[in-house]
Structure formats: structure tokens, C-alpha cells
């Protein structure tokens, strides 16, 4: 049983990667918000109500999850949110083994979260995580999380969030020619839209490029947590607001549907929280779609981008330098195409879901005898 009260039914890691891979050997039930209509061979989806505030989830969603656990008695409960640890630990009374997937270093990011960061929640999180170290199998999405979780009683595993190429190939056949763009150039950003993730820098970059490329557009797919007042306080926002396209939270199929029109994908996260030690999933998704990437110059990112020669790593707050690199990509379409192809090759050989699925199944074999 795979459970999250917050991940959408379009989440690629859960719905497109993990659930189908596990379904090859196990009966899989997936509980996600609004998942009633999701169809996936071999996977049974059960919908949960969705609430942004953690308090409502504790009161209205968690009891429902517990009912499903008692009713269905899974051999393994795989949770994606630390808020589910109380229920997960309780489910062990029914003989259920628990996999706790750690997708972020929450200790470093609690204070930067716009909601659900009350000190009461933080203390509860710390207490239940101590118990999880004794009673849960841990699955990490990043190698760096090992240092945060020492002395685990049960063997952990790392399963990176690399793309499933079959999904991305359906969106953009690799060998097809690029689509003509008559109103560009266009830039792409996918993910939570925030200042910590470079929104203010991207706006400044767009202002610099707009001086010579008045038709340039930046497409932002993801929930925006910056307020309108915060945006309007930026000196360049009024200049480029007509060139910014905010789509809100969007299914990956929609966000990447027109990927061939974009010059590059942006991943300009700032050095806050655990960003410098965690791969942004969009980095590999851009590469899978043959898009050159502009990423932060963290050593972790450099090892991917510079070794594959598929883009540029830059100071995420140096708008001038970022604009220069983008101008080069726009002016040299042949070089841009070559960079994108190198990124795709790196994903095919190193950064794809096939190898990660093996690690996931190896962990489950340790649990389910």
C-alpha cells in the first residue's frame, strides 16, 4: 500500500515509476488525493480528500487512511509524508512493515515553509522520526540523506527520482524534428514557483533578455507561493509581467506537451535548505526531453551537467551571467540541439528509472520474504 495525503494523482514518482514497478511482483494499492479516476495496469487506486492545512488532514484524512489499513491489511505500508508516521507506527500492531520515504531534509526547510510549520508540528515530527529510526525501513531519494539519518536499525536504500523514459518518449519522440516557433524564444520552468527556487532571478533575467528579444516568454508550470504583492515589489516585474505565463499546478503531460518549442529548461535553486545537496527532479526531466539546462552551480549539479556537457551551471543569483548563457543558446540553435542530445544520452545511460527500479525491488525483497 502506497500512501500520501498530499501528492497529486499525477505524481510521476509514485504513479508512473514506483507503482508499476512494484506491480510486476506484488499486489499494489495506492491511496492519493483525488485518485478515483486514475488507471494503471495492476494497480488499484483509492481516492482521498485533499486539504492543504495539515490540521484538517490529521482530523479527516488520517483516520480514513487507518481504516483502509485495518480493512486491507497490507504486508507493506509505504508512506511519502512524515505526517503519516503515527499511523504507520500504529499499523505495525497489525503486522504491517513500514517503508518511510524521505524526499526532503525537512529539518533544514521547516522555517521556510509557508504553511504547516508550527512549532508543535516540528516537535511532533522530531519525536516520531526518532521512533521511525527503530521501526521503519528508510528509502532515501538522495545519497546525502544518509548523513541525516545515522544509526538506523533496519537497512535503508537510495532510490533516486530519475525519469521513466517511456513516459517522456510518449511526449516527445527523440528523433522528430524541432517544432517551428513563430513567437519565441520560449523558456521553461517546472516545479514549485518561489523565490527560493529562483523566481526573482528568472524575472530579472527575462528583463535583461527582453531588451533585445521582446517576444521572449517564460512558461512556469507549478504552484506559485509568491504573493502578488511580493511580485509587484520586484523592480523588474512590471517590465516583464506580460512575458510571464503562470499555469499553476499542472499535470506533467500538459507541462511537457510542447517541450520542443523551448530553448532551455531552468533549475536555478538558491543555496537554502537542502537544495544544494538534492537533485531537482526537473533537471533530469529536461534532459530526458533533449532540452539544454541552466542550473545552479552546486557541486552536485555540476557533476551531472558539466560531465554530460548538456547546459550551464551558474550562480543562481547572477542574472547577467544567466542571461548571457541563454542568449548564446538562442543565437546558436545547432549547439543548443547538440547540448540537448548529450543530456538525453546521459539520461539513457545513467539517470533513468530502470536502474532505480532494481533498487526499489531489492528493498522490498528484504521486507517481503
Short mmCIF file of C-alpha atoms in Angstrom, two decimals:
data_model
loop_
_atom_site.label_atom_id
_atom_site.label_comp_id
_atom_site.label_asym_id
_atom_site.label_seq_id
_atom_site.Cartn_x
_atom_site.Cartn_y
_atom_site.Cartn_z
CA UNK A 1 0.00 0.00 0.00
CA UNK A 2 1.46 3.34 -1.16
CA UNK A 3 0.01 6.34 0.69
CA UNK A 4 0.31 10.11 0.53
CA UNK A 5 -2.27 12.69 1.66
CA UNK A 6 -0.58 15.47 -0.33
CA UNK A 7 0.96 14.13 -3.56
CA UNK A 8 -1.33 14.61 -6.58
CA UNK A 9 -2.52 11.65 -8.67
CA UNK A 10 -0.26 12.96 -11.45
CA UNK A 11 2.92 12.46 -9.37
CA UNK A 12 5.37 10.73 -11.68
CA UNK A 13 7.47 9.04 -8.99
CA UNK A 14 4.56 7.31 -7.31
CA UNK A 15 2.12 6.74 -10.17
CA UNK A 16 4.39 6.25 -13.19
CA UNK A 17 7.52 4.79 -11.62
CA UNK A 18 7.11 3.04 -8.29
CA UNK A 19 3.57 1.67 -8.52
CA UNK A 20 4.02 -0.03 -11.93
CA UNK A 21 7.44 -1.41 -10.98
CA UNK A 22 6.10 -2.92 -7.76
CA UNK A 23 3.01 -4.21 -9.56
CA UNK A 24 5.23 -6.52 -11.59
CA UNK A 25 5.75 -8.65 -8.46
CA UNK A 26 3.18 -7.55 -5.86
CA UNK A 27 -0.43 -6.55 -5.47
CA UNK A 28 -0.32 -2.75 -5.22
CA UNK A 29 -2.90 -0.41 -3.71
CA UNK A 30 -2.28 3.35 -3.97
CA UNK A 31 -4.01 5.96 -1.79
CA UNK A 32 -3.69 9.51 -3.12
CA UNK A 33 -5.87 12.63 -3.14
CA UNK A 34 -8.50 12.61 -5.89
CA UNK A 35 -7.12 9.39 -7.38
CA UNK A 36 -10.52 7.81 -8.08
CA UNK A 37 -10.20 8.02 -11.86
CA UNK A 38 -6.51 7.06 -12.20
CA UNK A 39 -5.93 3.94 -14.27
CA UNK A 40 -2.70 1.94 -14.15
CA UNK A 41 -2.42 -1.77 -15.05
CA UNK A 42 -2.02 -3.91 -11.94
CA UNK A 43 -2.55 -1.02 -9.52
CA UNK A 44 -5.71 -0.30 -7.52
CA UNK A 45 -6.20 3.39 -6.75
CA UNK A 46 -8.26 4.68 -3.84
CA UNK A 47 -9.00 8.39 -3.65
CA UNK A 48 -8.50 10.53 -0.55
CA UNK A 49 -9.88 14.00 0.14
CA UNK A 50 -7.32 16.78 -0.18
CA UNK A 51 -6.61 19.59 2.30
CA UNK A 52 -3.61 21.93 2.26
CA UNK A 53 -3.64 22.54 6.01
CA UNK A 54 -2.08 19.72 8.00
CA UNK A 55 -4.63 20.07 10.79
CA UNK A 56 -7.51 19.09 8.50
CA UNK A 57 -5.53 16.16 7.15
CA UNK A 58 -4.85 14.92 10.69
CA UNK A 59 -8.54 15.15 11.56
CA UNK A 60 -10.21 14.00 8.36
CA UNK A 61 -7.74 12.13 6.14
CA UNK A 62 -5.50 10.18 8.50
CA UNK A 63 -8.39 8.31 10.18
CA UNK A 64 -9.61 7.31 6.73
CA UNK A 65 -6.14 6.00 5.85
CA UNK A 66 -6.09 3.99 9.07
CA UNK A 67 -9.47 2.47 8.20
CA UNK A 68 -8.11 1.33 4.84
CA UNK A 69 -5.03 -0.16 6.51
CA UNK A 70 -7.13 -2.13 9.00
CA UNK A 71 -9.55 -3.22 6.28
CA UNK A 72 -6.98 -4.27 3.67
CA UNK A 73 -4.09 -5.38 5.95
CA UNK A 74 -1.19 -4.73 3.56
CA UNK A 75 2.08 -6.57 4.09
CA UNK A 76 3.96 -3.30 3.49
CA UNK A 77 2.87 0.28 4.04
CA UNK A 78 4.94 2.75 2.01
CA UNK A 79 4.48 6.36 3.17
CA UNK A 80 5.72 9.53 1.46
CA UNK A 81 5.00 12.10 4.17
CA UNK A 82 6.38 12.26 7.73
CA UNK A 83 2.94 13.27 8.96
CA UNK A 84 1.87 9.64 8.39
CA UNK A 85 4.43 8.23 10.81
CA UNK A 86 1.97 7.96 13.76
CA UNK A 87 -0.42 5.88 11.66
CA UNK A 88 2.43 3.88 10.16
CA UNK A 89 3.86 3.01 13.56
CA UNK A 90 0.40 2.10 14.82
CA UNK A 91 -0.13 -0.18 11.82
CA UNK A 92 2.80 -2.30 12.98
CA UNK A 93 0.45 -3.64 15.65
CA UNK A 94 -1.35 -5.40 12.79
CA UNK A 95 1.85 -6.95 11.45
CA UNK A 96 2.44 -4.32 8.76
CA UNK A 97 6.02 -3.47 7.75
CA UNK A 98 6.65 0.23 7.07
CA UNK A 99 8.75 1.93 4.39
CA UNK A 100 9.28 5.60 5.19
CA UNK A 101 10.36 7.51 2.07
CA UNK A 102 12.41 10.62 2.82
CA UNK A 103 12.06 13.08 -0.06
CA UNK A 104 13.47 16.20 1.62
CA UNK A 105 15.54 17.21 4.60
CA UNK A 106 12.64 18.74 6.47
CA UNK A 107 14.78 19.84 9.39
CA UNK A 108 16.52 22.35 7.13
CA UNK A 109 13.32 23.59 5.49
CA UNK A 110 10.66 23.80 8.20
CA UNK A 111 11.22 27.51 8.80
CA UNK A 112 10.96 28.30 5.09
CA UNK A 113 7.67 26.53 4.52
CA UNK A 114 4.71 28.88 4.01
CA UNK A 115 2.34 26.64 5.98
CA UNK A 116 2.29 23.62 8.33
CA UNK A 117 5.43 24.80 10.11
CA UNK A 118 4.05 25.42 13.60
CA UNK A 119 6.49 24.55 16.44
CA UNK A 120 4.03 21.89 17.61
CA UNK A 121 4.31 20.16 14.24
CA UNK A 122 8.10 20.45 14.36
CA UNK A 123 8.36 18.85 17.79
CA UNK A 124 5.97 16.07 16.80
CA UNK A 125 8.00 15.45 13.64
CA UNK A 126 11.23 15.12 15.64
CA UNK A 127 9.68 12.69 18.10
CA UNK A 128 8.11 10.38 15.55
CA UNK A 129 11.22 10.38 13.40
CA UNK A 130 13.21 9.05 16.35
CA UNK A 131 10.77 6.15 16.57
CA UNK A 132 10.93 5.62 12.82
CA UNK A 133 14.69 5.08 13.03
CA UNK A 134 14.00 1.99 15.14
CA UNK A 135 10.92 0.54 13.49
CA UNK A 136 10.79 1.62 9.82
CA UNK A 137 12.70 0.81 6.67
CA UNK A 138 14.01 4.06 5.19
CA UNK A 139 14.04 4.86 1.49
CA UNK A 140 16.01 7.98 0.55
CA UNK A 141 15.71 9.92 -2.69
CA UNK A 142 19.19 11.42 -2.21
CA UNK A 143 22.52 9.96 -1.11
CA UNK A 144 23.12 13.00 1.12
CA UNK A 145 20.27 12.00 3.43
CA UNK A 146 22.35 9.17 4.87
CA UNK A 147 24.24 11.72 6.98
CA UNK A 148 20.97 13.00 8.45
CA UNK A 149 19.76 9.53 9.40
CA UNK A 150 22.61 7.65 11.11
CA UNK A 151 22.23 4.51 13.22
CA UNK A 152 19.15 3.10 11.51
CA UNK A 153 18.15 -0.28 12.89
CA UNK A 154 16.84 -1.59 9.54
CA UNK A 155 18.79 -1.44 6.25
CA UNK A 156 17.98 1.67 4.17
CA UNK A 157 18.05 2.14 0.40
CA UNK A 158 18.54 5.03 -2.02
CA UNK A 159 16.17 5.25 -4.98
CA UNK A 160 16.76 8.41 -6.97
CA UNK A 161 13.91 10.21 -8.67
CA UNK A 162 15.15 9.66 -12.21
CA UNK A 163 12.78 9.82 -15.19
CA UNK A 164 10.98 6.92 -16.77
CA UNK A 165 11.97 7.30 -20.42
CA UNK A 166 8.89 5.56 -21.77
CA UNK A 167 6.73 8.31 -20.31
CA UNK A 168 8.83 11.15 -21.74
CA UNK A 169 9.26 9.48 -25.13
CA UNK A 170 5.49 9.47 -25.49
CA UNK A 171 5.53 13.24 -25.07
CA UNK A 172 8.40 13.96 -27.43
CA UNK A 173 9.79 11.36 -29.84
CA UNK A 174 13.54 11.87 -29.71
CA UNK A 175 14.17 11.65 -33.44
CA UNK A 176 11.42 14.04 -34.53
CA UNK A 177 12.43 17.49 -35.82
CA UNK A 178 12.00 20.54 -33.64
CA UNK A 179 8.72 22.34 -33.99
CA UNK A 180 8.86 25.78 -35.62
CA UNK A 181 8.30 28.63 -33.22
CA UNK A 182 6.93 31.87 -34.66
CA UNK A 183 6.60 33.92 -31.47
CA UNK A 184 9.58 32.94 -29.35
CA UNK A 185 12.01 32.28 -27.94
CA UNK A 186 10.46 30.33 -25.06
CA UNK A 187 11.96 29.23 -21.74
CA UNK A 188 10.63 26.52 -19.42
CA UNK A 189 10.39 26.16 -15.65
CA UNK A 190 8.59 23.25 -13.94
CA UNK A 191 8.17 22.94 -10.17
CA UNK A 192 7.08 24.99 -7.18
CA UNK A 193 7.36 28.66 -8.13
CA UNK A 194 9.09 30.58 -5.34
CA UNK A 195 11.91 32.99 -4.65
CA UNK A 196 13.94 30.20 -3.03
CA UNK A 197 13.72 28.37 -6.34
CA UNK A 198 14.86 31.38 -8.35
CA UNK A 199 11.68 33.19 -9.37
CA UNK A 200 13.11 36.66 -8.70
CA UNK A 201 16.30 35.81 -10.60
CA UNK A 202 14.33 34.44 -13.56
CA UNK A 203 12.30 37.66 -13.70
CA UNK A 204 15.49 39.71 -13.73
CA UNK A 205 16.96 37.51 -16.47
CA UNK A 206 13.84 37.92 -18.56
CA UNK A 207 14.10 41.71 -18.19
CA UNK A 208 17.69 41.66 -19.46
CA UNK A 209 16.84 39.47 -22.46
CA UNK A 210 13.68 41.34 -23.31
CA UNK A 211 15.70 44.41 -24.31
CA UNK A 212 16.85 42.61 -27.47
CA UNK A 213 14.24 39.81 -27.60
CA UNK A 214 10.89 41.50 -26.90
CA UNK A 215 8.90 38.34 -27.73
CA UNK A 216 10.72 36.09 -25.25
CA UNK A 217 8.42 34.15 -22.91
CA UNK A 218 8.97 32.27 -19.66
CA UNK A 219 6.48 29.45 -19.01
CA UNK A 220 6.13 28.49 -15.34
CA UNK A 221 4.30 25.27 -14.52
CA UNK A 222 3.76 24.75 -10.80
CA UNK A 223 2.09 26.13 -7.71
CA UNK A 224 3.20 29.70 -7.09
CA UNK A 225 3.76 30.51 -3.41
CA UNK A 226 4.90 34.08 -4.05
CA UNK A 227 2.10 36.58 -3.47
CA UNK A 228 1.06 39.19 -6.00
CA UNK A 229 2.30 41.90 -3.65
CA UNK A 230 5.73 40.24 -3.45
CA UNK A 231 5.89 40.00 -7.23
CA UNK A 232 4.95 43.63 -7.74
CA UNK A 233 7.63 44.68 -5.26
CA UNK A 234 10.30 43.33 -7.63
CA UNK A 235 11.76 46.17 -9.73
CA UNK A 236 11.66 44.17 -13.00
CA UNK A 237 8.23 42.59 -12.61
CA UNK A 238 6.25 45.43 -14.18
CA UNK A 239 8.56 45.29 -17.21
CA UNK A 240 8.17 41.58 -17.92
CA UNK A 241 4.78 40.66 -16.47
CA UNK A 242 3.36 40.29 -19.97
CA UNK A 243 6.12 37.83 -20.83
CA UNK A 244 5.49 35.58 -17.81
CA UNK A 245 2.98 32.77 -18.18
CA UNK A 246 1.89 31.23 -14.87
CA UNK A 247 -0.04 27.98 -15.31
CA UNK A 248 -0.32 26.85 -11.69
CA UNK A 249 -0.08 23.20 -10.74
CA UNK A 250 -0.23 21.24 -13.98
CA UNK A 251 -0.05 17.56 -14.85
CA UNK A 252 3.37 16.62 -16.31
CA UNK A 253 1.70 15.51 -19.52
CA UNK A 254 0.49 19.08 -20.01
CA UNK A 255 3.59 20.88 -18.74
CA UNK A 256 5.88 18.97 -21.09
CA UNK A 257 3.49 18.58 -24.02
CA UNK A 258 5.12 21.36 -26.08
CA UNK A 259 8.69 20.71 -24.94
CA UNK A 260 10.14 21.06 -28.44
CA UNK A 261 9.34 24.75 -28.50
CA UNK A 262 11.62 25.62 -25.56
CA UNK A 263 15.20 26.81 -25.83
CA UNK A 264 16.16 25.59 -22.34
CA UNK A 265 14.87 24.35 -19.01
CA UNK A 266 15.68 26.35 -15.87
CA UNK A 267 16.61 24.95 -12.44
CA UNK A 268 18.09 27.96 -10.61
CA UNK A 269 17.56 26.97 -6.99
CA UNK A 270 19.25 29.09 -4.33
CA UNK A 271 21.61 27.70 -1.65
CA UNK A 272 18.94 27.37 1.05
CA UNK A 273 17.63 24.35 2.94
CA UNK A 274 18.76 21.10 1.37
CA UNK A 275 18.68 22.31 -2.24
CA UNK A 276 22.45 22.18 -2.72
CA UNK A 277 22.51 18.52 -1.62
CA UNK A 278 19.39 17.38 -3.50
CA UNK A 279 18.83 16.93 -7.20
CA UNK A 280 15.88 18.88 -8.64
CA UNK A 281 13.82 16.27 -10.46
CA UNK A 282 13.17 18.69 -13.30
CA UNK A 283 16.88 18.68 -14.15
CA UNK A 284 16.70 15.09 -15.40
CA UNK A 285 13.27 15.58 -16.93
CA UNK A 286 14.57 18.46 -19.06
CA UNK A 287 17.47 16.26 -20.13
CA UNK A 288 15.11 13.40 -20.98
CA UNK A 289 13.29 15.75 -23.35
CA UNK A 290 16.53 16.87 -25.06
CA UNK A 291 16.41 20.35 -23.51
CA UNK A 292 19.63 22.13 -22.55
CA UNK A 293 19.60 23.08 -18.87
CA UNK A 294 20.56 26.16 -16.89
CA UNK A 295 21.16 25.03 -13.32
CA UNK A 296 22.66 26.33 -10.10
CA UNK A 297 26.40 25.86 -9.77
CA UNK A 298 26.25 23.49 -6.81
CA UNK A 299 28.90 20.72 -6.95
CA UNK A 300 26.15 18.07 -7.02
CA UNK A 301 24.57 19.64 -10.10
CA UNK A 302 27.92 20.27 -11.76
CA UNK A 303 28.71 16.56 -11.72
CA UNK A 304 25.67 15.96 -13.89
CA UNK A 305 25.51 18.99 -16.19
CA UNK A 306 29.19 19.58 -16.85
CA UNK A 307 30.12 15.92 -17.22
CA UNK A 308 27.32 15.48 -19.77
CA UNK A 309 28.01 18.89 -21.39
CA UNK A 310 24.28 19.44 -21.61
CA UNK A 311 23.99 23.02 -20.35
CA UNK A 312 25.49 25.57 -17.99
CA UNK A 313 25.92 25.74 -14.22
CA UNK A 314 25.80 29.31 -12.92
CA UNK A 315 25.47 31.32 -9.75
CA UNK A 316 21.67 31.24 -9.25
CA UNK A 317 21.70 34.94 -8.30
CA UNK A 318 23.88 36.17 -11.19
CA UNK A 319 21.15 37.25 -13.60
CA UNK A 320 23.63 38.81 -16.01
CA UNK A 321 25.62 35.62 -16.46
CA UNK A 322 22.46 33.53 -16.83
CA UNK A 323 21.16 35.93 -19.49
CA UNK A 324 24.45 35.64 -21.40
CA UNK A 325 24.24 31.85 -21.50
CA UNK A 326 20.62 31.92 -22.61
CA UNK A 327 21.44 34.42 -25.34
CA UNK A 328 24.12 32.04 -26.60
CA UNK A 329 21.64 29.16 -26.69
CA UNK A 330 19.13 31.29 -28.57
CA UNK A 331 21.70 32.52 -31.10
CA UNK A 332 23.26 29.09 -31.76
CA UNK A 333 20.45 26.60 -32.41
CA UNK A 334 22.82 23.89 -33.68
CA UNK A 335 24.87 23.98 -30.47
CA UNK A 336 21.65 24.04 -28.47
CA UNK A 337 20.41 20.91 -30.25
CA UNK A 338 23.73 19.15 -29.59
CA UNK A 339 23.60 20.02 -25.88
CA UNK A 340 20.08 18.65 -25.64
CA UNK A 341 21.08 15.41 -27.33
CA UNK A 342 24.02 14.98 -24.94
CA UNK A 343 21.69 15.42 -21.98
CA UNK A 344 19.34 12.82 -23.37
CA UNK A 345 22.22 10.37 -23.84
CA UNK A 346 23.27 10.87 -20.21
CA UNK A 347 19.75 10.05 -19.04
CA UNK A 348 19.64 6.96 -21.23
CA UNK A 349 22.87 5.62 -19.78
CA UNK A 350 22.98 6.91 -16.19
CA UNK A 351 19.97 8.80 -14.91
CA UNK A 352 16.89 6.75 -15.75
CA UNK A 353 14.31 4.82 -13.76
CA UNK A 354 15.36 1.33 -14.91
CA UNK A 355 18.28 1.12 -12.51
CA UNK A 356 16.34 2.72 -9.68
CA UNK A 357 13.51 0.22 -10.05
CA UNK A 358 16.03 -2.54 -9.31
CA UNK A 359 17.00 -0.83 -6.05
CA UNK A 360 13.34 -0.42 -5.09
CA UNK A 361 12.58 -4.09 -5.68
CA UNK A 362 15.71 -5.16 -3.82
CA UNK A 363 14.48 -3.26 -0.76
CA UNK A 364 11.07 -4.90 -0.97
CA UNK A 365 12.63 -8.36 -1.25
CA UNK A 366 14.34 -7.73 2.09
CA UNK A 367 10.97 -6.92 3.64
CA UNK A 368 8.64 -9.43 1.98
CA UNK A 369 10.07 -12.90 2.38
#
